Tab-separated table of C-alpha atoms and ligand atoms in Angstrom:
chain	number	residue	atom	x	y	z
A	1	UNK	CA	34.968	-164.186	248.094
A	2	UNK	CA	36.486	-167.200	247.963
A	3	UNK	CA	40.097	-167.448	248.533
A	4	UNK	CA	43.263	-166.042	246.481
A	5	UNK	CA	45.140	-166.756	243.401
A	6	UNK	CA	48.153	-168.427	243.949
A	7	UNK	CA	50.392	-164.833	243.716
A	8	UNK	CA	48.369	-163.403	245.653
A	9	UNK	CA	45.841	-161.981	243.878
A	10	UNK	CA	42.254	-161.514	244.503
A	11	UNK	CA	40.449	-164.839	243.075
A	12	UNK	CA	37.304	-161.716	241.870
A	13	UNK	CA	38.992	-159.212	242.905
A	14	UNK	CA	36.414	-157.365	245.744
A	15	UNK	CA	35.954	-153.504	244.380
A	16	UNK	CA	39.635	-152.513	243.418
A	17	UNK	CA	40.734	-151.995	240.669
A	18	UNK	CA	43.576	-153.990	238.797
A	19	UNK	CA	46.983	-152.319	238.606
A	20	UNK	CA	48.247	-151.951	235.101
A	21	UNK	CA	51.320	-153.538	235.269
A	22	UNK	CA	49.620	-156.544	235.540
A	23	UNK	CA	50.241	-158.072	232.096
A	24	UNK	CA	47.653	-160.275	231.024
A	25	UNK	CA	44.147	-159.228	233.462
A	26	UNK	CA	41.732	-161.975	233.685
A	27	UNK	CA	38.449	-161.573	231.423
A	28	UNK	CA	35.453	-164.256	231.606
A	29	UNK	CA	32.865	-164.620	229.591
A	30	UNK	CA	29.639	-166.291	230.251
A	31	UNK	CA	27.958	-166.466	226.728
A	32	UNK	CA	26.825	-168.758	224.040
A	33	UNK	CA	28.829	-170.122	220.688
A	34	UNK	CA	28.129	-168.503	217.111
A	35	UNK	CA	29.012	-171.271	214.983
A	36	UNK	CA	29.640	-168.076	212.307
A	37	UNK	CA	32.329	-166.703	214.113
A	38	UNK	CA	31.622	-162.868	214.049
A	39	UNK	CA	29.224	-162.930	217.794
A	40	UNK	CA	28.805	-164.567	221.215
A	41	UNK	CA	31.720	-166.421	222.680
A	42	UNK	CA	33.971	-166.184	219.639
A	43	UNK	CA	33.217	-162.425	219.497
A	44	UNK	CA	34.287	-162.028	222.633
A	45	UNK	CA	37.656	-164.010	222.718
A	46	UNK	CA	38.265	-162.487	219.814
A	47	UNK	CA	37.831	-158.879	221.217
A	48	UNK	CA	39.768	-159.603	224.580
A	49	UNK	CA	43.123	-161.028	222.161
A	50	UNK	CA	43.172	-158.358	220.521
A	51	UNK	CA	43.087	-155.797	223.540
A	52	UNK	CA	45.735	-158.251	225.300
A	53	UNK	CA	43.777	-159.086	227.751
A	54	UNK	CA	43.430	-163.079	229.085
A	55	UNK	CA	39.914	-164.281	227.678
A	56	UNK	CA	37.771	-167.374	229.505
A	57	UNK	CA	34.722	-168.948	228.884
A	58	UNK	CA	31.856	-170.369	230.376
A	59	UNK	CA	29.182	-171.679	227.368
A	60	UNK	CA	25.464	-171.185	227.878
A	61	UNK	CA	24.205	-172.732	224.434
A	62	UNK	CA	25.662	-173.426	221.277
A	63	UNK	CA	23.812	-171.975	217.960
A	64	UNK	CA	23.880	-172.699	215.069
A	65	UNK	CA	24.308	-169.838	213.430
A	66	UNK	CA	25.647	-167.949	210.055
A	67	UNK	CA	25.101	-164.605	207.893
A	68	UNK	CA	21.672	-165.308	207.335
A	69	UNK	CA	20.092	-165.677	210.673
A	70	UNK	CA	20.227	-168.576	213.419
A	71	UNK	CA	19.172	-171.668	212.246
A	72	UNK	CA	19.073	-173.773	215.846
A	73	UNK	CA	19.833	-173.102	219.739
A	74	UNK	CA	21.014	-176.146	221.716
A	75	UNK	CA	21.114	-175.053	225.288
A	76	UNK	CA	23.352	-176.599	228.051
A	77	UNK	CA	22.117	-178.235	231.023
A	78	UNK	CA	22.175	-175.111	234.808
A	79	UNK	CA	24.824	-177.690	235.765
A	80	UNK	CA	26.885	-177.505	232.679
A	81	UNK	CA	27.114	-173.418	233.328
A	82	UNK	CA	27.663	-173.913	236.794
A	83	UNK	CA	30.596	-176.110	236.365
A	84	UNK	CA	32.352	-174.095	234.252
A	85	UNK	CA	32.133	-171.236	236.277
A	86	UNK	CA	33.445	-173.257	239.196
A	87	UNK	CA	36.267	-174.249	237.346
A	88	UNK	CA	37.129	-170.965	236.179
A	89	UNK	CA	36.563	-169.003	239.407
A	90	UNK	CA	37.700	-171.065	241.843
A	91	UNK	CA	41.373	-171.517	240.200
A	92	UNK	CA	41.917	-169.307	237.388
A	93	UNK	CA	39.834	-166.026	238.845
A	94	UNK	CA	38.966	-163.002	236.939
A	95	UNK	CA	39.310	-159.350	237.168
A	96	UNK	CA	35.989	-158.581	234.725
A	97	UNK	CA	32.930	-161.164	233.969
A	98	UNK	CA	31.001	-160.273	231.116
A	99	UNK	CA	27.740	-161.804	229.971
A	100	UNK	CA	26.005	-162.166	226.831
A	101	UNK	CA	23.631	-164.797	226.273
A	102	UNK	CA	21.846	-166.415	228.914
A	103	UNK	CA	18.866	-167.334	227.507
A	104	UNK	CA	16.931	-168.252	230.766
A	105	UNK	CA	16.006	-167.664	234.677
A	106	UNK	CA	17.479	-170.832	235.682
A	107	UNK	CA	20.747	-170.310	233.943
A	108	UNK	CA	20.254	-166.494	235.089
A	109	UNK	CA	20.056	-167.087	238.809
A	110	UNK	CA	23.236	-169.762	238.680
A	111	UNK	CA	25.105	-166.962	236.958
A	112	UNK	CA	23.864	-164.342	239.265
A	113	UNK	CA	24.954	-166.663	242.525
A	114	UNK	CA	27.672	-168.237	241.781
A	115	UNK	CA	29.416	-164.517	240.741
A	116	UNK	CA	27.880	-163.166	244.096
A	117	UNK	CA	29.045	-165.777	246.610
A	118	UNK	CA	32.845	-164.999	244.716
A	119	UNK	CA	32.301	-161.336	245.629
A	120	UNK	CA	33.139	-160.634	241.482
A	121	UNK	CA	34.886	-157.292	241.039
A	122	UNK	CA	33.348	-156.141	237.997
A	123	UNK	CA	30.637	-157.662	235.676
A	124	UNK	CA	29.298	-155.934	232.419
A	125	UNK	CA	26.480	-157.103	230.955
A	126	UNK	CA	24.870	-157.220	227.635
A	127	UNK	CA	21.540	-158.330	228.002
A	128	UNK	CA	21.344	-160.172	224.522
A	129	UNK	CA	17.639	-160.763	223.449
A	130	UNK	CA	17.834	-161.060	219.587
A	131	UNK	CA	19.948	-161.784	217.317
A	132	UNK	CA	20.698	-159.648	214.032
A	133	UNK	CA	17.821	-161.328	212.086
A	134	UNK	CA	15.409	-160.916	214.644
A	135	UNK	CA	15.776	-164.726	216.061
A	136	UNK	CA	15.160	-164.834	219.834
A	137	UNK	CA	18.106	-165.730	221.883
A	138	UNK	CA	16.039	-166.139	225.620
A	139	UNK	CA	12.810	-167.374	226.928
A	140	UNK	CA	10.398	-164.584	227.678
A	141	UNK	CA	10.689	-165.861	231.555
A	142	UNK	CA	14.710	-164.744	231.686
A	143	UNK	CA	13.732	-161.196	231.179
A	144	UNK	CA	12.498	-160.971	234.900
A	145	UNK	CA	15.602	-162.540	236.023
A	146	UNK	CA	17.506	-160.458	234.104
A	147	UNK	CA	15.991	-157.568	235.888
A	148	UNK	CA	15.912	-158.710	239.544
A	149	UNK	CA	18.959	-161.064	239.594
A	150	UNK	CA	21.459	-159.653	237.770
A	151	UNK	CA	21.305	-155.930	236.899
A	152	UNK	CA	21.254	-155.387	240.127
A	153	UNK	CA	25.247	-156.488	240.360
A	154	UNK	CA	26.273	-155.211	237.281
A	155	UNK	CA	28.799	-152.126	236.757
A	156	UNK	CA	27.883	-151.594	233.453
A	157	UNK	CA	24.628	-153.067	231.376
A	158	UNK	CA	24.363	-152.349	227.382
A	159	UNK	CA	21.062	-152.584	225.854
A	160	UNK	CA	20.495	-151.682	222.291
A	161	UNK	CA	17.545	-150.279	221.590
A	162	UNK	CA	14.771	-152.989	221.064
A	163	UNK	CA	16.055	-154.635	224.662
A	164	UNK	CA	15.539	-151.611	226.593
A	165	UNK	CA	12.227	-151.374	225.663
A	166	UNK	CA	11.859	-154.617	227.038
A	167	UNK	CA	13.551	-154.337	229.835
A	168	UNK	CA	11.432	-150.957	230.396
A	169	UNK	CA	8.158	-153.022	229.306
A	170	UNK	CA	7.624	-150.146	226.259
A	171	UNK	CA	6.446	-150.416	223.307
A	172	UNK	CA	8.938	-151.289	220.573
A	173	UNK	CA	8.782	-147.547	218.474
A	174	UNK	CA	9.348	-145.663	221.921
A	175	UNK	CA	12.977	-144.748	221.833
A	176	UNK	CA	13.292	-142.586	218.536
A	177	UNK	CA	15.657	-139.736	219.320
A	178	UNK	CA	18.855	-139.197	221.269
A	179	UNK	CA	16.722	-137.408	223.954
A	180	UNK	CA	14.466	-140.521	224.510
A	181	UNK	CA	17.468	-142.671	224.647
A	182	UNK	CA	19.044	-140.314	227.440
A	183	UNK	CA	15.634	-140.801	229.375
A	184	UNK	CA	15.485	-144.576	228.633
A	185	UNK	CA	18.776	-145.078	229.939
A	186	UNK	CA	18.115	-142.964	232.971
A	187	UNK	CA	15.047	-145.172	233.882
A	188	UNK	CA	17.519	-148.652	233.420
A	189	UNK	CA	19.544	-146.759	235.710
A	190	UNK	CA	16.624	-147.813	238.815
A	191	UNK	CA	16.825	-151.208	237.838
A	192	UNK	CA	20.230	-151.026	240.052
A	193	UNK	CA	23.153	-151.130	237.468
A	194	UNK	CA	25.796	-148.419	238.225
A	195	UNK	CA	26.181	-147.620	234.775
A	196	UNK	CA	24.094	-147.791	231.382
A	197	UNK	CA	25.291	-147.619	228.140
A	198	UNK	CA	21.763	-147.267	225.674
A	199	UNK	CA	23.036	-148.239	222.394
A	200	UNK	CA	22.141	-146.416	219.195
A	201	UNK	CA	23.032	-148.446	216.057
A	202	UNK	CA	19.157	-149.430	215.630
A	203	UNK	CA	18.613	-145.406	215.729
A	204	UNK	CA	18.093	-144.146	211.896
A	205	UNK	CA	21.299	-141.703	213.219
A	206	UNK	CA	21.379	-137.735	213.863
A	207	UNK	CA	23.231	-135.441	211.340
A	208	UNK	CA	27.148	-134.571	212.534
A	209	UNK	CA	26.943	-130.755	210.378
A	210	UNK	CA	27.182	-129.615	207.086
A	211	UNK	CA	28.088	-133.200	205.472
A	212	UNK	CA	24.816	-134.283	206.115
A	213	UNK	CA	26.173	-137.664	207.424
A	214	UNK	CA	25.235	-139.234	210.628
A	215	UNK	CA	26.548	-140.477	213.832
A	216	UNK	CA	25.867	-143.598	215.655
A	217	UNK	CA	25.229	-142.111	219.218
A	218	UNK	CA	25.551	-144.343	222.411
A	219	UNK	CA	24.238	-142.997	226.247
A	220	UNK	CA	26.238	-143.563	229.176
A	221	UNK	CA	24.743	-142.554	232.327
A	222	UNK	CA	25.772	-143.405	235.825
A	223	UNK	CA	24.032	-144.019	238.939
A	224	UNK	CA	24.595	-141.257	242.188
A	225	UNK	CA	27.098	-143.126	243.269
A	226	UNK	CA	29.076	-143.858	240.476
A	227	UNK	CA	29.828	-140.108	240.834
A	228	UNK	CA	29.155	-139.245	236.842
A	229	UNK	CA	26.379	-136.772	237.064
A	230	UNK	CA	25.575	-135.772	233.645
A	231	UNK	CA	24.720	-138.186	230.607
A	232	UNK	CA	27.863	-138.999	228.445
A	233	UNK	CA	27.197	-139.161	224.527
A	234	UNK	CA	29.530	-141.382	222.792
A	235	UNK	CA	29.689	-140.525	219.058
A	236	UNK	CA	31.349	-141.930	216.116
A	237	UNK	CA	30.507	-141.604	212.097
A	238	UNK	CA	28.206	-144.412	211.520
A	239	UNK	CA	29.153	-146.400	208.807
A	240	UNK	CA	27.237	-147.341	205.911
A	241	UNK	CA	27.586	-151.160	205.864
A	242	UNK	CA	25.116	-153.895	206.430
A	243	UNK	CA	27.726	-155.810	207.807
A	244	UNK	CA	27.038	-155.353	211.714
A	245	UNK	CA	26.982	-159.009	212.955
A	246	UNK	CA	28.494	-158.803	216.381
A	247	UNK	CA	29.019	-155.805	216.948
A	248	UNK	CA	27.046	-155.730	220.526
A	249	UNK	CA	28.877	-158.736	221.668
A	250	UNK	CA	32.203	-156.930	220.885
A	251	UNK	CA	31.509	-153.405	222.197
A	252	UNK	CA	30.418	-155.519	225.877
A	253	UNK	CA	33.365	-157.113	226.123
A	254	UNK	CA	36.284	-154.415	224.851
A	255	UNK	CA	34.515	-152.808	227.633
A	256	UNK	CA	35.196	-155.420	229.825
A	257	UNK	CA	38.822	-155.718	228.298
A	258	UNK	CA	39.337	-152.158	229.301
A	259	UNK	CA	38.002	-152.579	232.553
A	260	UNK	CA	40.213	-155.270	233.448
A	261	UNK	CA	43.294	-153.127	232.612
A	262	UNK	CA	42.226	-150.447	234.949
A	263	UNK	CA	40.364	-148.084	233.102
A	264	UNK	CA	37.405	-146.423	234.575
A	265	UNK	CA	33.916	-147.531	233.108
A	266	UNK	CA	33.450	-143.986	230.975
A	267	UNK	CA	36.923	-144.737	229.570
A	268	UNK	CA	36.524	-148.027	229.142
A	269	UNK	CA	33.581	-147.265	227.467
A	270	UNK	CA	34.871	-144.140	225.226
A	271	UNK	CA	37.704	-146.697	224.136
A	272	UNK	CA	35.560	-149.445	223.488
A	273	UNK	CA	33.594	-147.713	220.983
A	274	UNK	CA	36.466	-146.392	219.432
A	275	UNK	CA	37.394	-149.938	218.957
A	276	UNK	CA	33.872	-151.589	217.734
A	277	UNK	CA	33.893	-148.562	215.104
A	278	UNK	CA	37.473	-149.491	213.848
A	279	UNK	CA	36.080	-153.400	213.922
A	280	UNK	CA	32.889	-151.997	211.961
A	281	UNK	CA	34.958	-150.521	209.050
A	282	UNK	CA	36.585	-153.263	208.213
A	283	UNK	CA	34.066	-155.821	208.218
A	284	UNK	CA	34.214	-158.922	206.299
A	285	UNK	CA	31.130	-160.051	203.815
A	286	UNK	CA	31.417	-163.638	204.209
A	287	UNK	CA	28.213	-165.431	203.778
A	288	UNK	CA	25.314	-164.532	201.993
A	289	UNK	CA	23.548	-161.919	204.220
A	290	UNK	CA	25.045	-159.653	207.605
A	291	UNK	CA	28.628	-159.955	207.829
A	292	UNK	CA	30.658	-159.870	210.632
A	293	UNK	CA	33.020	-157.142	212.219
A	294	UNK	CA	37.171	-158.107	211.460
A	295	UNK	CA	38.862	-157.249	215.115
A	296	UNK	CA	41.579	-156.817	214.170
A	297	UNK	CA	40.865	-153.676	212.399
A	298	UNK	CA	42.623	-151.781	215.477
A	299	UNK	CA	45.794	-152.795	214.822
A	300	UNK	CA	45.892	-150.349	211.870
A	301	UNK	CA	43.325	-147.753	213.644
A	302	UNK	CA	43.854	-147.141	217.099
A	303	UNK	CA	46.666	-145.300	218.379
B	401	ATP	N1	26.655	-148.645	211.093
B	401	ATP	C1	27.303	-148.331	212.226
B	401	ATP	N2	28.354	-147.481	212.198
B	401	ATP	C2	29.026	-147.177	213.327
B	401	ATP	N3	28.716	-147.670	214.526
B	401	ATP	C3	27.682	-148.521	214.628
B	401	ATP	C4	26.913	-148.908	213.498
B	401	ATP	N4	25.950	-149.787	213.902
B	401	ATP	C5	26.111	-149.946	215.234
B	401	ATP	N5	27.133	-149.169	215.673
B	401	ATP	C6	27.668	-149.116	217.025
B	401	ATP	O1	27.937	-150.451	217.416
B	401	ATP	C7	27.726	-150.603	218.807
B	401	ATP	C8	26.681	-151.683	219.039
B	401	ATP	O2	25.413	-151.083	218.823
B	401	ATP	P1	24.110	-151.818	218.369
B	401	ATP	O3	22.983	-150.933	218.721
B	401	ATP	O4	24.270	-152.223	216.936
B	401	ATP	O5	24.215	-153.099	219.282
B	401	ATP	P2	23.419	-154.408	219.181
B	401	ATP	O6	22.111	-154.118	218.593
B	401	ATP	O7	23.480	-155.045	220.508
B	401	ATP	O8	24.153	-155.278	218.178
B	401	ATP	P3	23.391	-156.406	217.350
B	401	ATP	O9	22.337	-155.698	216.551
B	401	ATP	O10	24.497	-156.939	216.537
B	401	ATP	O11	22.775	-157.339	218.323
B	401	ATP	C9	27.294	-149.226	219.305
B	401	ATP	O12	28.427	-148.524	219.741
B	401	ATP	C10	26.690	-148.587	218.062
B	401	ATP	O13	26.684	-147.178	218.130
B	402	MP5	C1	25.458	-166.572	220.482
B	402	MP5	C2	25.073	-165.163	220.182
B	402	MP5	N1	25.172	-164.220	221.133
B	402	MP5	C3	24.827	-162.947	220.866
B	402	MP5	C4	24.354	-162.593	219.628
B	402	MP5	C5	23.947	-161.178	219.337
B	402	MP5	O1	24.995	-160.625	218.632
B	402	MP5	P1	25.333	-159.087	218.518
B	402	MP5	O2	24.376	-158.353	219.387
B	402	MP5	O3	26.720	-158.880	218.966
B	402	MP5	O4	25.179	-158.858	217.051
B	402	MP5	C6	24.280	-163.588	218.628
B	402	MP5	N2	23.838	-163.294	217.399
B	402	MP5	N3	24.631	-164.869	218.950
């Protein structure tokens, strides 16, 4: 921990949580650009206006990126990460750091340090592997970093699917039911996270009844400590759009938004997907292949 904010604040915060009255809590995110607009960075300042909550930035790589898939990845220098963390941390401060892409073990381990010697009070992270399209966002090497550096200091980690299989080393087809996902997420749990929220939007969905529609069904499960003893399923009507771009990105950090306000990491959570499915229904087609979710959909759908 390294100092205070200037009215007295906690620069990261140690364990406690923020008080609610504080108007504007302190969100950073440590991610790279979509030039398209709908994921990464601009997903993420996007998500944390819209929940009123102060959103930073620290840049990992800048893609180039639309509907139809990414087209290149320029990746900034370990220094270039650093620095902006510095800068951030060490005036500014932040009550939540979330991360999204990282893309490698040397950017990895200068995220992991620099939010460990500043004692960070929360960090969620979304360990982004692919994009929609299948594109690689990281070098095979980050995945061990991922695993030994920074899970290990996370509250909350939010595979999809395909990415906890990796992070488990499974095969790709392994996770096919709700039940599998419960045990997946149970076995991220040992990696050292205190929470894990298994995604489900690459599941084909389960029926919700009669209607014979389906849900899109996330797992939250919590470490012994973290005092939430049985799995949490998070449920909404999935939607049938092909307009998903982003919607990852934005579920990570409303979680982090949430967090920074006070909530607890299963509320934060609950509310967070309440938002992402609100974001999700109103998508916006623009381009010629996945659209991206419109965040401000909530202002019409959330209480
Ligand atoms: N069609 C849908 N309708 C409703 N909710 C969805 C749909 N698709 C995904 N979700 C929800 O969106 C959130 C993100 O899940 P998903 O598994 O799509 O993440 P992701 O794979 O990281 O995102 P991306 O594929 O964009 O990288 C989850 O809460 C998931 O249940
Ligand atoms: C820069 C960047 N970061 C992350 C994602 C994944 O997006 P999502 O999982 O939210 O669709 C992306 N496509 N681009």
């Amino acid at each position: 921990m390294s100092g205070g904010h200037p009215d007295g604040r906690a620069i990261a915060g140690g364990r406690q949580q923020r008080l609610r009255s504080d108007p504007h809590p302190r969100v950073l995110t440590i991610a790279g650009s979509d030039s398209g607009g709908g994921a990464g960075i601009q997903a993420d300042l996007k998500t944390c206006q819209e929940l009123g909550v102060f959103g930073m930035t620290a840049l990992t790589a800048v893609t180039a990126q639309n509907s139809l898939g990414v087209q290149a990845i320029f990746p900034l220098s370990v220094e270039a990460v650093e620095t902006q963390l510095i800068s951030v941390l060490d005036d500014m401060g932040a009550d939540v750091v979330k991360t999204g892409m990282l893309l490698e073990s040397a950017i990895i381990r200068i995220v992991a340090k620099t939010l460990e010697d500043r004692g960070i009070a929360q960090l969620v992270v979304d360990p982004v592997l692919y994009a929609k399209d299948g594109s690689a966002l990281f070098r095979r090497e980050a995945i061990e970093s991922l695993k030994s550096e920074l899970l290990p200091i996370a509250s909350i980690v939010t595979p999809n699917i395909p990415e906890a299989c990796e992070l488990l080393e499974l095969p790709a087809d392994t996770i096919r039911t709700t039940a599998d996902m419960i045990d997946a997420a149970r076995s991220l749990l040992l990696l050292g996270p205190q929470y894990v929220l298994l995604k489900g939007g690459h599941l084909p969905g389960e029926s919700s009844g009669s209607s014979g529609s389906s849900d899109a069904i996330d797992v939250l499960v919590g470490s012994p400590a973290s005092g939430l003893h049985e799995h949490l399923l998070l449920r909404s009507p999935r939607i049938i759009t092909r307009h998903t771009h982003g919607t990852g990105c934005t579920l990570a950090s409303a979680i982090a938004a949430f967090l920074a306000q006070g909530h607890t990491v299963p509320a934060a959570a609950g509310k967070a997907k309440r938002f992402v499915t609100a974001a999700i229904a109103e998508a916006v087609p623009h381009g010629r292949g996945i659209g991206s979710l419109w965040h401000a959909a909530q202002r019409q759908m959330i209480e």
